[in-house]
Structures are given as structure tokens and as C-alpha cells.
C-alpha positions as MATLAB code, in Angstrom:
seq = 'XXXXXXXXXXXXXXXXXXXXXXXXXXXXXXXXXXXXXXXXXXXXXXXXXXXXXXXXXXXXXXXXXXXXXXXXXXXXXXXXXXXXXXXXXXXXXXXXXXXXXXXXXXXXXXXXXXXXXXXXXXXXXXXXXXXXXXXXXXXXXXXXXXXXXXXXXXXXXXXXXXXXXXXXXXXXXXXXXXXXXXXXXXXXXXXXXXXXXXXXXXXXXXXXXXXXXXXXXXXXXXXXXXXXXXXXXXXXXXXXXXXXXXXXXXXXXXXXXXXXXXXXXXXXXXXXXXXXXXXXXXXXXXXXXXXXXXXXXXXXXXXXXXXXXXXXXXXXXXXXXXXXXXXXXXXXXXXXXXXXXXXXXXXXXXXXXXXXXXXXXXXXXXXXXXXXXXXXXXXXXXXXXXXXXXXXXXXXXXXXXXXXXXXXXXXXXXXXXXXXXXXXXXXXXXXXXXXXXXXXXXXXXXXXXXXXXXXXXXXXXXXXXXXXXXXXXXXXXXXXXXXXXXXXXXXXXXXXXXXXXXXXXXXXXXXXXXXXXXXXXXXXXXXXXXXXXXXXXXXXXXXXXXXXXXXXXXXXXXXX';
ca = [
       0.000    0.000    0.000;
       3.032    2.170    0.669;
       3.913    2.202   -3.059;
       0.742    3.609   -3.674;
       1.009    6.772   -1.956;
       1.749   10.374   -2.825;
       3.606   12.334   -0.287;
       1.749   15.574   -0.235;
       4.261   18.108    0.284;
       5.869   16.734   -2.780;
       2.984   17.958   -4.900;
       3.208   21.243   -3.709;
       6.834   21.722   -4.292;
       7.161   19.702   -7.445;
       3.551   21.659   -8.311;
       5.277   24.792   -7.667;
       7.883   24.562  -10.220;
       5.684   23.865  -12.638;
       3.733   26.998  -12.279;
       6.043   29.244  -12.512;
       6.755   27.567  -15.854;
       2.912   27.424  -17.158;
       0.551   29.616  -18.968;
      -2.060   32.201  -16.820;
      -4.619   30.248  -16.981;
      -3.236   26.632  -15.833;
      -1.557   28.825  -13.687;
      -4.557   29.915  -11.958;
      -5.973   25.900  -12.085;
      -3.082   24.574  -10.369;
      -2.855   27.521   -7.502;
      -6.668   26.591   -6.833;
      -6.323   22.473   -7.098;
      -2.810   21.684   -5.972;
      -3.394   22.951   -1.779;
      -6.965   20.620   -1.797;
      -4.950   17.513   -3.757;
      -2.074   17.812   -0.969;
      -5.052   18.267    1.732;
      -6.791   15.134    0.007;
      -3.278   13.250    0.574;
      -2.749   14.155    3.770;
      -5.427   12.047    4.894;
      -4.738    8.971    2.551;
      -1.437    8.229    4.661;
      -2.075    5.707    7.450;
      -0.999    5.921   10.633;
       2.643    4.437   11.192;
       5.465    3.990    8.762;
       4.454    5.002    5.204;
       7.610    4.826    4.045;
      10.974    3.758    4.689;
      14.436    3.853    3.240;
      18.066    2.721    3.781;
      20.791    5.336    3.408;
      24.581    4.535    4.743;
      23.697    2.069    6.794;
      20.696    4.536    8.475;
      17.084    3.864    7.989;
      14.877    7.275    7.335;
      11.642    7.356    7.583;
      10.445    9.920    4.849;
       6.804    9.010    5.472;
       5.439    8.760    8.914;
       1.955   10.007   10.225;
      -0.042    9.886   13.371;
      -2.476   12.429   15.041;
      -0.071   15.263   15.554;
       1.626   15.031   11.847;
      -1.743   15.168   10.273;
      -3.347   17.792   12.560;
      -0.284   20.145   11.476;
      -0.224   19.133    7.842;
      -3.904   19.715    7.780;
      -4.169   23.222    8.547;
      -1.045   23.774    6.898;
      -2.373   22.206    3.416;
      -5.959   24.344    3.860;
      -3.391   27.557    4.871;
      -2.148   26.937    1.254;
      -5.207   26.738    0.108;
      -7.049   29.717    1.554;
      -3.090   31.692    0.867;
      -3.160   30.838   -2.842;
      -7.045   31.985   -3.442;
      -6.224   35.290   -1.594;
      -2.949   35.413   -3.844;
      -4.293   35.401   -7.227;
      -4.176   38.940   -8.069;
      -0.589   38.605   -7.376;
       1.430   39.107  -10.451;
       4.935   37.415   -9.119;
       5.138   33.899  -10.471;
       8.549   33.431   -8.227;
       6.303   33.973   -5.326;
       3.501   31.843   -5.694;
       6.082   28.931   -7.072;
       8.011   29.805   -3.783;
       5.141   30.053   -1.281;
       3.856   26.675   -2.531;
       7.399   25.272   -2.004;
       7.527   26.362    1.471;
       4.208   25.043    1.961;
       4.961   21.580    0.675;
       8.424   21.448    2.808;
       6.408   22.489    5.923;
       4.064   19.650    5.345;
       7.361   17.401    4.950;
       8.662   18.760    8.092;
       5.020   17.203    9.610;
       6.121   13.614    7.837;
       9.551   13.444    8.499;
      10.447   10.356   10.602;
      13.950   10.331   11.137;
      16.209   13.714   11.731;
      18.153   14.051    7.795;
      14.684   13.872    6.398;
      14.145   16.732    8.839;
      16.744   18.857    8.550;
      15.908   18.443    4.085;
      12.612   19.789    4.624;
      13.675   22.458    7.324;
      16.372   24.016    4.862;
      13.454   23.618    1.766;
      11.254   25.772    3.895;
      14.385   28.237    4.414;
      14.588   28.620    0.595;
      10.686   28.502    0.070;
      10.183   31.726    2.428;
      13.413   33.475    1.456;
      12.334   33.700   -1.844;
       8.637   35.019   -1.162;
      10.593   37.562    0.727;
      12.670   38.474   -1.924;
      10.107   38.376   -4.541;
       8.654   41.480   -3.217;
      11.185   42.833   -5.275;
      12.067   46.273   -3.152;
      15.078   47.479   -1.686;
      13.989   46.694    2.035;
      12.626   43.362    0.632;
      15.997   42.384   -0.669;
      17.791   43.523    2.147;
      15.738   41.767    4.924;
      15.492   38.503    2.601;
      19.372   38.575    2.888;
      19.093   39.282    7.041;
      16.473   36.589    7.108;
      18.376   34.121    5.394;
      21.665   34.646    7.405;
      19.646   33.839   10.463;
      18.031   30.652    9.542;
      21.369   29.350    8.077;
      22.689   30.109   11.429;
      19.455   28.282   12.751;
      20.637   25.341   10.168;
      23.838   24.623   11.386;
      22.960   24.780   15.022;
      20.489   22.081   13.742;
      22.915   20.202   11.186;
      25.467   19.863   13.922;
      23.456   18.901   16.786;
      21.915   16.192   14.639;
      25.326   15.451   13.592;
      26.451   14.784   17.798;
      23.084   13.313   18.383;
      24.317   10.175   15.474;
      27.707   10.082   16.136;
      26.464    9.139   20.229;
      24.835    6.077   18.873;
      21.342    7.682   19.322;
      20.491    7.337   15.870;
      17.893    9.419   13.189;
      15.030    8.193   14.830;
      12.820   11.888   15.847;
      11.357   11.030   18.766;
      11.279   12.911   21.987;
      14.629   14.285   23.856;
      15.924   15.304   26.820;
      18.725   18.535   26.946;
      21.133   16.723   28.413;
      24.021   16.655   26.414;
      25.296   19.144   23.934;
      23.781   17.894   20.814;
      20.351   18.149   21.896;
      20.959   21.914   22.956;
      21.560   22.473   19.387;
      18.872   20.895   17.866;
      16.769   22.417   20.476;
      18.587   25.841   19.900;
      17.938   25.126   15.964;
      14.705   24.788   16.611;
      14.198   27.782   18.623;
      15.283   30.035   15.909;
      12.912   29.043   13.547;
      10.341   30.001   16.367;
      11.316   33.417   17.027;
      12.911   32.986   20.344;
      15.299   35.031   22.122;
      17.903   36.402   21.598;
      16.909   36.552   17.461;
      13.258   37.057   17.977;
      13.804   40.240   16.037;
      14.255   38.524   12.481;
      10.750   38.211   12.317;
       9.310   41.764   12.646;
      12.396   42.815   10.394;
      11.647   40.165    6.929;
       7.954   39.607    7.563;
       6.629   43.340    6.942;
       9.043   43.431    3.494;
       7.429   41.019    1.935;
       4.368   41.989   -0.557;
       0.880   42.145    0.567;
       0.278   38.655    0.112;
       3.325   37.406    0.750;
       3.228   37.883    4.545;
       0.247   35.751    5.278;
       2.186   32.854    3.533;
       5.201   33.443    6.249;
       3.042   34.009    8.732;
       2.005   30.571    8.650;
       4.448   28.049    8.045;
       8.378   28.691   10.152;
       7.458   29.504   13.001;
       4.385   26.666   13.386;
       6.962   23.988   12.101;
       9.094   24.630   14.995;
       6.237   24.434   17.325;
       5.355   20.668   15.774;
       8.853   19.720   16.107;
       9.267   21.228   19.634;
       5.830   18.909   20.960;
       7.403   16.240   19.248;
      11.109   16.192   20.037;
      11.280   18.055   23.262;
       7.673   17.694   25.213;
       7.929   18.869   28.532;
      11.764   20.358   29.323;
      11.320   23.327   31.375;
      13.265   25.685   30.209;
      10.450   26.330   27.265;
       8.278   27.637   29.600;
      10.758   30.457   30.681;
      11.020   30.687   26.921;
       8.053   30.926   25.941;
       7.055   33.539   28.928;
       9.633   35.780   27.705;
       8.109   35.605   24.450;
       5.060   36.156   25.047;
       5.906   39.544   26.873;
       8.211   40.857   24.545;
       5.822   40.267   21.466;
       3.623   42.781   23.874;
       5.397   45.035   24.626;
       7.201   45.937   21.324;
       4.137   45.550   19.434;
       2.452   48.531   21.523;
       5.819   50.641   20.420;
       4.758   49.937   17.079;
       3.278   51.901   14.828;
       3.744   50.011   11.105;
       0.514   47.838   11.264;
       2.300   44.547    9.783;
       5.236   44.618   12.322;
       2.313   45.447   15.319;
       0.936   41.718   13.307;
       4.600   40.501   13.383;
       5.225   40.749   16.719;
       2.047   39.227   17.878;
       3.515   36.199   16.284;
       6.344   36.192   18.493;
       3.918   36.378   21.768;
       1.563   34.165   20.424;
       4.055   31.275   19.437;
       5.474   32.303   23.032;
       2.252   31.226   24.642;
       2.753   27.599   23.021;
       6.285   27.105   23.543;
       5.317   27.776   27.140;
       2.734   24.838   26.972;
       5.138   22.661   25.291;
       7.962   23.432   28.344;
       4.624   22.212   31.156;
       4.417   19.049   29.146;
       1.168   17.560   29.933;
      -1.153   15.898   27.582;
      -3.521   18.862   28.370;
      -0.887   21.535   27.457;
       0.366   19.706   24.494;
      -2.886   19.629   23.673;
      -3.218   23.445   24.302;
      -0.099   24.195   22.260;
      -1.161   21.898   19.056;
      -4.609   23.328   19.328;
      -3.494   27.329   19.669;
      -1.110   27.056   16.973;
      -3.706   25.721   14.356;
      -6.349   28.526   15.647;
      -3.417   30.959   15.409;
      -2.443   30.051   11.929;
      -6.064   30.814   10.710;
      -6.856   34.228   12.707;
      -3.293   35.471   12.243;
      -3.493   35.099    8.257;
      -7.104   36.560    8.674;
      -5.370   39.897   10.354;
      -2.509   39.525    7.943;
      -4.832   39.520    5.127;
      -6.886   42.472    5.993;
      -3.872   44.213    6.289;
      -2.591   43.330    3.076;
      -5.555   44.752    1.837;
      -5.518   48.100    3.039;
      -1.968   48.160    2.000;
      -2.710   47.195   -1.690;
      -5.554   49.608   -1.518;
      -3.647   52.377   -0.022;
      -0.224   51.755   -0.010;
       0.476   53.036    3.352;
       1.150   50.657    6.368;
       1.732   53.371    9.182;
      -0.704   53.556   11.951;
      -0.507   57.054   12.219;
      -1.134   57.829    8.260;
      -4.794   55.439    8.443;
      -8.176   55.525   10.125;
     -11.574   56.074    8.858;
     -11.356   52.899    6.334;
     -14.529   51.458    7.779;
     -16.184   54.006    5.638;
     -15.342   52.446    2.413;
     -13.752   48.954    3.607;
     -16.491   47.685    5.806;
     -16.023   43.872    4.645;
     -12.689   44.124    5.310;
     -12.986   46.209    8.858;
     -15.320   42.995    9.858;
     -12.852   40.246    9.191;
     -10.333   42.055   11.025;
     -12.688   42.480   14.086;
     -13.589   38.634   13.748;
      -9.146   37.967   13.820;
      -9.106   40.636   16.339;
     -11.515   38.630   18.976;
     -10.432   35.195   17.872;
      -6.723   36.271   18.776;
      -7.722   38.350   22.056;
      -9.744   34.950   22.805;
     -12.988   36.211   22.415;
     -15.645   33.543   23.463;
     -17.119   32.287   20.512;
     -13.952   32.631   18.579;
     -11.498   30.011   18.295;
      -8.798   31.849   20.302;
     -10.806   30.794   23.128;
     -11.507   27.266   22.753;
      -7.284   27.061   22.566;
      -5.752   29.402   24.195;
      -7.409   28.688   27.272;
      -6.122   24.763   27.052;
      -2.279   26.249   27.852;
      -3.547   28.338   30.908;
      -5.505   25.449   32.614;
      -2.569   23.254   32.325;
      -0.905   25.920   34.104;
      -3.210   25.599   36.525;
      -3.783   21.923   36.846;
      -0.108   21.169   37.250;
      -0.088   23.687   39.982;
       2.677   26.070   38.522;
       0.643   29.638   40.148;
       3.249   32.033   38.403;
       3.346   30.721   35.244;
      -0.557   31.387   35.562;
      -0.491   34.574   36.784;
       1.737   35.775   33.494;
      -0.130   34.068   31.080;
      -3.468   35.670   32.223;
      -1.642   39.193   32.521;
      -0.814   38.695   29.215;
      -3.716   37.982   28.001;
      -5.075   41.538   28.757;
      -1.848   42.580   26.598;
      -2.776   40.642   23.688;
      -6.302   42.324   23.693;
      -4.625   45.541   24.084;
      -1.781   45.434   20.964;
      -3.939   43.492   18.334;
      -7.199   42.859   19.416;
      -8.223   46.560   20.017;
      -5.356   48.710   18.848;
      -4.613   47.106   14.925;
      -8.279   47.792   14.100;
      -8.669   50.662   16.180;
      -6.177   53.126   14.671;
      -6.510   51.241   11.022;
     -10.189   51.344   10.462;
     -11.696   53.839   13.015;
      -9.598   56.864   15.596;
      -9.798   59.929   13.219;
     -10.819   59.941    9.594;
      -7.903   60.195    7.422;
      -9.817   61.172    4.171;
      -8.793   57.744    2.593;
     -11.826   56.020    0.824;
     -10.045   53.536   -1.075;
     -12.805   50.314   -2.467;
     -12.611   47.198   -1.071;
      -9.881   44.639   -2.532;
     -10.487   41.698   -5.252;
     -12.985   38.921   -4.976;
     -10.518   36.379   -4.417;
      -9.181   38.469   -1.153;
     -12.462   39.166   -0.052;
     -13.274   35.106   -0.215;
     -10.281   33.982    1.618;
     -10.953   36.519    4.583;
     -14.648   35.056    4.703;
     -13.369   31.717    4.644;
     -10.989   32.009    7.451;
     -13.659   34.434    9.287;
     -15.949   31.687    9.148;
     -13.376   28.995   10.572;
     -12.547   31.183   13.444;
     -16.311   31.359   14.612;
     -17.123   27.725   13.731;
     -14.490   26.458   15.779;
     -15.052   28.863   18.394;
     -18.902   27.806   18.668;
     -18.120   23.699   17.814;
     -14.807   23.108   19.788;
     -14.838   19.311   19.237;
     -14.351   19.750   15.667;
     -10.632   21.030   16.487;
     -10.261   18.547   19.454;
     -11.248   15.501   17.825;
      -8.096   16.146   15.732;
      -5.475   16.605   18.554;
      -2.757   13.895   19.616;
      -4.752   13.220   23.099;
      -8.007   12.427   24.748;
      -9.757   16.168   25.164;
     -11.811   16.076   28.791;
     -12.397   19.936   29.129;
     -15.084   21.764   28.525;
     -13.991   25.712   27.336;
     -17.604   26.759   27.598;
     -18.295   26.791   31.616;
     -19.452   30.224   33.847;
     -16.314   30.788   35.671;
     -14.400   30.756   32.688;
     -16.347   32.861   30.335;
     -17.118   35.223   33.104;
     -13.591   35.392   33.825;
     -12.260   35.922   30.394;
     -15.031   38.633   29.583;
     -14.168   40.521   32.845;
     -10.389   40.076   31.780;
     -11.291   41.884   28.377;
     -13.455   44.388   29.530;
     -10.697   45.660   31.891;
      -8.150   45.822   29.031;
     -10.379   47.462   26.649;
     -11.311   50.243   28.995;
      -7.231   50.459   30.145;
      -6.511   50.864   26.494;
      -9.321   53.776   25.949;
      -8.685   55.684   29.137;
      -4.449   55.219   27.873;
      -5.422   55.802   24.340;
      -3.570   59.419   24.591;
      -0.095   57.837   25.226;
      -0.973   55.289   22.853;
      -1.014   57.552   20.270;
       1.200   56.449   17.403;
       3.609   58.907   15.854;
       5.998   58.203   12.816;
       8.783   56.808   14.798;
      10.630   53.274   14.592;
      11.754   50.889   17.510;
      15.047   49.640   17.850;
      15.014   45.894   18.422;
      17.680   42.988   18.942;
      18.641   43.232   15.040;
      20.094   46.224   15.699;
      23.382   44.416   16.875;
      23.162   42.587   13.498;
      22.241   45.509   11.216;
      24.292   48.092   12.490;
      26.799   46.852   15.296;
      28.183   43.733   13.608;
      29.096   45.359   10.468;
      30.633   48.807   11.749;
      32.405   46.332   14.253;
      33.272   43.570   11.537;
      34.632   46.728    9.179;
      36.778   48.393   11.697;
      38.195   44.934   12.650;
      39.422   44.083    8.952;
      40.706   47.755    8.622;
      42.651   47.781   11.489;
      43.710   44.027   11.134;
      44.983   45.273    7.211;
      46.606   48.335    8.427;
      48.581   46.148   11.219;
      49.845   43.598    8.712;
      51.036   46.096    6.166;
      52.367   48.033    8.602;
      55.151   45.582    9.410;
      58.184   44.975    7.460;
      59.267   43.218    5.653;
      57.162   40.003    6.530;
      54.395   41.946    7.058;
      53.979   43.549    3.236;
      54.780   40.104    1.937;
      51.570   38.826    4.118;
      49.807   42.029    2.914;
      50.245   41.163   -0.668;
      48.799   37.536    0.323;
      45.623   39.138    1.696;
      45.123   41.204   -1.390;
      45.754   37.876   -3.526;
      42.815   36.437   -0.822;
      40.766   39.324   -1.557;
      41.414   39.410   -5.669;
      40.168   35.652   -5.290;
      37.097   35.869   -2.847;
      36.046   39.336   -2.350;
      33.759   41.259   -3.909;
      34.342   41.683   -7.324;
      35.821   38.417   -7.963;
      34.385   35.327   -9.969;
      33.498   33.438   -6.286;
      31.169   36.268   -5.695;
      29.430   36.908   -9.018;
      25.994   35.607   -9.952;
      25.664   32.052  -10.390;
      22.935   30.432  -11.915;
      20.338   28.892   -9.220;
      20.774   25.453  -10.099;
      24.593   25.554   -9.688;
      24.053   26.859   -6.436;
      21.590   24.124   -5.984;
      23.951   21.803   -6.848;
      27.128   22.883   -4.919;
      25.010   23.245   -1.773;
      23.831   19.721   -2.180;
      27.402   18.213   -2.650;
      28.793   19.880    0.350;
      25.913   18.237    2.180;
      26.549   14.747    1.484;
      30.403   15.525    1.610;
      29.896   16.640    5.371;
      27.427   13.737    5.933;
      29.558   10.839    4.570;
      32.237   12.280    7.024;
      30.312   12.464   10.408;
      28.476    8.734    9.106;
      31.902    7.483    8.513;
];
């Protein structure tokens, strides 16, 4: 039966390619059909071993699926889906074909059995987004693809390596769960933590994610940093430290995203605090909290793209992102100003929004396992989330004070999408048991009882009135925030600069030996600096190519 089947994030990568290569209107077919064929697949693969193959004396597992796998590959397959529909008016073929790619290697990372096929997949979906950045095809876009890529090959070695240690022990491919005791676990873990937006490089994502074109954020919005959340439940389920983690997260998200004032990086860094809220159930470990995490992060994915979408909108409609240059689009944008009220309650955990139904998982498993603190934050935080994105996004986009912009609302296929995900958000939120039939674990809790709907609307009402009786320091002016990438974008290259000026005016400054190793370092330069052959443009596939050779060169030599 194995033979028979069709890995599904193989048809969206191999699908992508051939878009980019076909005609408008097949073009427009296979954005439609190929995210419900790989959603069709996903639930054709058994659970178990699908697949299995032999490779230097290791067996990977290519294809394996059980409860978790298919819950993430799911909403990743339908986030495709609803992604491509809303993308249609996009004229970038590079993006689509990319954003397809990344889907499909996100769905791999779900299947992936053994730690190489990982790691493939991982660096696919490294590519896949980098290039949706990219295609935006602006100066900022170009420079924080390059930023963004430097980071998650930094997150790729720190993976690469510590799978590396973890074989050469004797532990084998197998992914299964692990415990940070020994070095090569901390950097998988740390690996993984990258691609979630933890600290200290939480910044990479409110730097790349705003660059990227209107559509192209709700694709990355979706995919990195919910792949590192499945592959955190799965390989490292209940180490404490994630908690902390995740904590820190989730406050940080908060509190830069009320700084804000660019309405994509106030989105951005509600990714941060919301991933930060399911790292933090991963670290408590119980089957209700891993429950919690899987849960919130399929929830998130749908009312995050829902905010992301409505703010792609007014940005194609307008072409201005700033808080303080919008208001008064509810005038001529009312669909739109609705769907981002639905994301806006579904994220602050409205009841009868699907924020609520998962959110609330991770806090009573805080509770049940008696951890009061951890409690006590995640509820205060709460009222923050409320504050930055479910009352302030829609608040100073669509109402405060009338900016005299009227523009229409956006295409039918953008209006669709945001009624499609509007919709999921309240079905779940009303049916519950359609999401928790689908978890990894036995659901006993009920969402829906007094306390806790008293509890949460008190919790609500307080932040909403905080946030209108604050709303003059709230205010946003046109000013930026520095973040953590400052040490990156600024720091490490003055730094790096001075360093090889000095170090170049040291060695020619001796003599003799010392203009003799000056003339080798200009040699070194004529060879790999910037204008030489090494650094000119090479064609994508021979880049392809040499990066794939220096893979199997390294992994021959740690297998040996």
C-alpha cells in the first residue's frame, strides 16, 4: 500500500515549479487544485510507517503520520489553500512557485520520521520563504530577505550539527522525543528555537515579515514559526526551560508591538507572543498543554493570516502601512474592517472565537499542574494581547480619526479567503470538538463553563477600557523601535569593518614580513572578495547543486 502513496508536500513543491513555468490560466488551475490535492493526501497516509528507506547504513523514515503530523499538515495544506485563493491577483510567479514550495516542505517537516529527512525539509522551507521575501522585489525586501536568510542558516547549522552529535552518540535518526542533556540536543533544540522566534533573534521576524508583498506575509506568517512548534511537541515535550522561553516571548511580542506603529510589524510581533504562549505549553508538558499548544497554533495560523490579510488589503488599496497615516477605512472597507474584528476577537480569545476554545487549554494546564506564576503571566498577558492586536490594529486602522482615505474594497478572491478564514474562526469557536477531535490526546475539558467565560469577559473588559482611558499615550507617531537586530544591522558590520581595517593596516604596517603577508591578503581578496568570480551571480541550479554536494560531503564524514 506504501507504493501507492503520494507524499503531499511533494505535490506542492514539485507543483510549484511547474507553475512558474505554465501559462495564466493553468496557472490559476493549479494555484486553486494543488493545496486541496495535498489536503486530500494528507489524509490517505495511514498511521505508522508510510515509508521507509536505507541510506549509509541509516534507515529514514520519509513518510510517517499519526495524530499530531496530520493535525499540522492539515491546517497547513488548507493555509495553502485559503493563501493561494487570496494570492491570485498577485502578479509574481517566483512567489507563488516559492510560497507553494515552502508550503509543501512544511508539510514534509510534519512527515519526516527520522532527523536528515528533517533537517531536508527544514532548509526547503528556508529557501521557500526566502524567496517570497525576496520576490517582493524592493530594496527593504531584498535587504531583509538577505538578514532573514543569514539567520536561519545560522538556525541550520545549530540544527545540522546537533543532529550530527546526536548520530555520532549512537542515538540514531530516529525523531522522537529528547531530553537537553548533552550538547547535541541543545543544538537541535537551539535550531529549533530560531525558527520560532525565540530570544535572543526574535527580532528577524518583525524585520523580513513586513518586506514582503501584501500577500506574501500571510504565507510566512504561517508556516516557520508553526513547524518549529510541531517539532518542539514532538522532540522536546515537557523540558522546562520552554516555559521560561516561551514567557519571555510572550511579553516581549507585547510590549514591542504597543511601540509599534507600522501595522504589519504590530501583526509581526504578535507572532512572536503568540508562538510564546505555546512554547510555554510545550515546556509544562502535559497531555492537556500539548494539547493546548497543538490546538493554539492551528487557531493561530487561521486568525493570524485573517489579520494579515486584511492588512494586506488596506496596503494594496492604499499603499500606506503606518498607523498614524490610516483611520476612517470602515467608511469604504467595511467587509474588510469585519474580518479584522472577527481575527481581532479570535486572537484576544474572544468567546465564541477560536482563540478561546485554545488558548485557554495552555492556561488550565498551568493551573492543573499547579505552577501559580506561570498562571499569573499568562493571564496578565492575556489583557496585553487584547490591548496590541485585538483593540489597537483595528482601532487606529479602520476607526480613531478619519484620514480622508476612501479607497474600495480589494479583489474577490481576497475578499473570499478573509470570509473563509472568518468563518473557521467562529465555527471552531462555537463547535470546539471539531478542532479537538483532531489533537494527539483524549480532550476532557469543557472551554464553555461560567467561571471561565465570566472570567475571560471581565479580563477583556478591563483591558479594553485600560486601552481607551491610555489611548492618549498610545497615540502612534511616525517613529521606529530599535530591536535585537540592531546588533546585526548596524553593530556587527561597523564592528566587523573596523576589525578588517585595522587588522589590514597592522599587517602592512610591518616589514618586511608583514607587506609580503599584505600582498597575500590582497591575492585572498582578488580571489574571494567582492568583485571576484566566487562572488558573481551564479545560476540557481549551480548553487543548488554545490550546496547539495557539500551536504553529502559533510554527511559521509560524520556517518563514517
Amino acid at each position: 500500500m506504501s507504493n501507492l502513496l503520494i507524499h503531499p508536500g511533494l505535490v506542492l513543491i514539485i507543483g510549484g515549479i511547474l507553475m512558474s513555468l505554465c501559462a495564466s490560466r493553468l496557472r490559476t488551475g493549479l494555484q486553486l487544485g494543488l493545496p486541496i490535492l495535498a489536503l486530500f493526501l494528507v489524509w490517505q497516509i495511514p498511521d505508522g510507517v508510510a515509508l521507509q528507506l536505507s541510506f549509509l547504513d541509516q534507515s529514514l523514515t520519509p513518510m510517517r503520520s499519526d495524530t499530531l503530523s496530520r493535525l499540522f499538515a492539515t491546517i497547513f495544506a488548507l493555509m495553502a489553500a485559503v493563501g493561494g485563493l487570496y494570492a491570485l491577483k498577485q502578479r509574481s510567479r517566483l512567489e507563488i512557485a516559492a510560497a507553494y514550495g515552502y508550503a509543501g516542505s512544511a508539510i514534509g517537516v510534519c512527515f519526516a520520521g527520522d532527523l536528515l529527512t528533517l533537517f531536508m525539509f527544514w532548509e526547503l522551507m528556508a529557501i521557500g520563504s526566502t524567496l517570497v521575501l525576496w520576490s517582493a522585489s524592493t530594496t527593504a525586501s531584498g535587504h531583509a530577505a538577505q538578514r532573514y536568510l543569514l539567520i536561519h542558516i545560522l538556525g541550520g547549522v545549530l540544527l545540522f550539527v546537533g543532529i550530527a552529535g546526536h548520530v555520532q552518540s549512537g542515538a540514531g535518526l530516529e525523531f522522537s522525543a529528547m531530553r537537553v542533556d548533552n550538547l547535541p540536543n541543545l543544538l537541535i533544540l537551539a535550531g529549533m528555537l530560531v525558527n520560532a522566534g525565540a530570544p535572543p533573534v526574535s527580532a528577524w521576524l518583525p524585520d523580513a515579515y513586513p518586506e514582503a508583498s501584501w500577500s506574501g506575509t500571510v504565507f510566512l506568517s504561517a508556516f516557520t514559526t508553526k513547524t518549529a512548534v510541531y517539532t518542539l511537541i514532538r522532540g522536546f515535550p515537557g523540558n522546562e526551560i520552554l516555559i521560561w522561553v516561551g514567557l519571555f516571548m510572550v511579553f516581549y511580542g507585547i510590549v514591542y508591538a504597543l511601540l509599534e506603529n507600522d501595522m504589519r510589524r504590530i501583526l509581526a510581533y504578535s507572532i512572536v507572543n503568540q508562538v510564546g504562549f505555546m512554547v510555554a505549553g510545550i515546556g509544562i508538558g502535559t497531555e492537556m498543554a500539548l494539547n493546548g499548544a497543538a490546538a493554539h497554533a492551528f487557531t493561530h495560523i487561521i486568525y493570524k493570516a485573517l489579520l494579515l490579510m486584511s492588512a494586506g488589503a488596506v496596503l494594496l488599496q492604499t499603499g500606506r502601512s503606518k498607523c498614524s497615516e490610516l483611520g476612517g477605512l470602515f467608511h469604504s472597507m467595511p467587509l474588510t474592517t469585519v474580518c479584522a474584528c472577527i481575527g481581532a476577537l479570535a486572537i484576544s480569545s474572544f468567546p465564541l472565537t477560536s482563540g478561546f476554545v485554545s488558548k485557554s487549554m495552555v492556561t488550565q494546564a498551568a493551573a492543573d499542574g499547579h505552577l501559580l506564576w506561570v498562571w499569573l503571566l499568562m493571564t496578565a498577558a492575556s489583557a496585553g494581547v487584547f490591548l496590541h492586536a485585538g483593540i489597537k490594529f483595528p482601532w487606529f486602522v479602520f476607526f480613531q480619526k478619519d484620514s480622508g482615505l476612501r479607497p474600495a474594497e480589494p479583489a474577490l478572491s481576497m475578499r473570499l479567503a478573509m470570509l473563509i478564514l472568518s468563518a473557521l474562526c467562529i465555527v471552531i469557536g462555537i463547535w470546539p470538538q471539531l478542532l479537538y477531535q483532531l489533537l494527539p490526546f483524549e480532550v476532557n475539558y469543557a472551554p464553555y463553563t461560567a467561571a471561565h467565560v465570566i472570567a475571560q469577559l471581565q479580563l477583556l473588559l478591563f483591558s479594553g477600557l485600560a486601552f481607551f482611558v491610555l489611548l492618549g499615550y498610545l497615540k502612534r507617531t511616525p517613529t521606529i523601535t530599535l530591536d535585537t537586530d540592531w546588533f546585526w544591522r548596524r553593530a556587527l558590520p561597523v564592528t566587523a569593518g573596523w576589525l578588517a581595517q585595522s587588522t589590514r593596516a597592522l599587517i602592512t604596517g610591518l616589514s618586511p614580513s608583514g607587506r609580503w603577508l599584505g600582498r597575500v591578503s590582497n591575492l585572498v581578496s582578488s580571489a574571494v572578495g567582492v568583485h571576484s568570480p566566487l562572488s558573481g551571480t551564479w545560476s540557481l541550479a549551480t548553487m543548488g547543486l554545490a550546496v547539495v554536494i557539500l551536504l553529502i560531503v559533510q554527511l559521509v564524514v560524520v556517518m563514517d
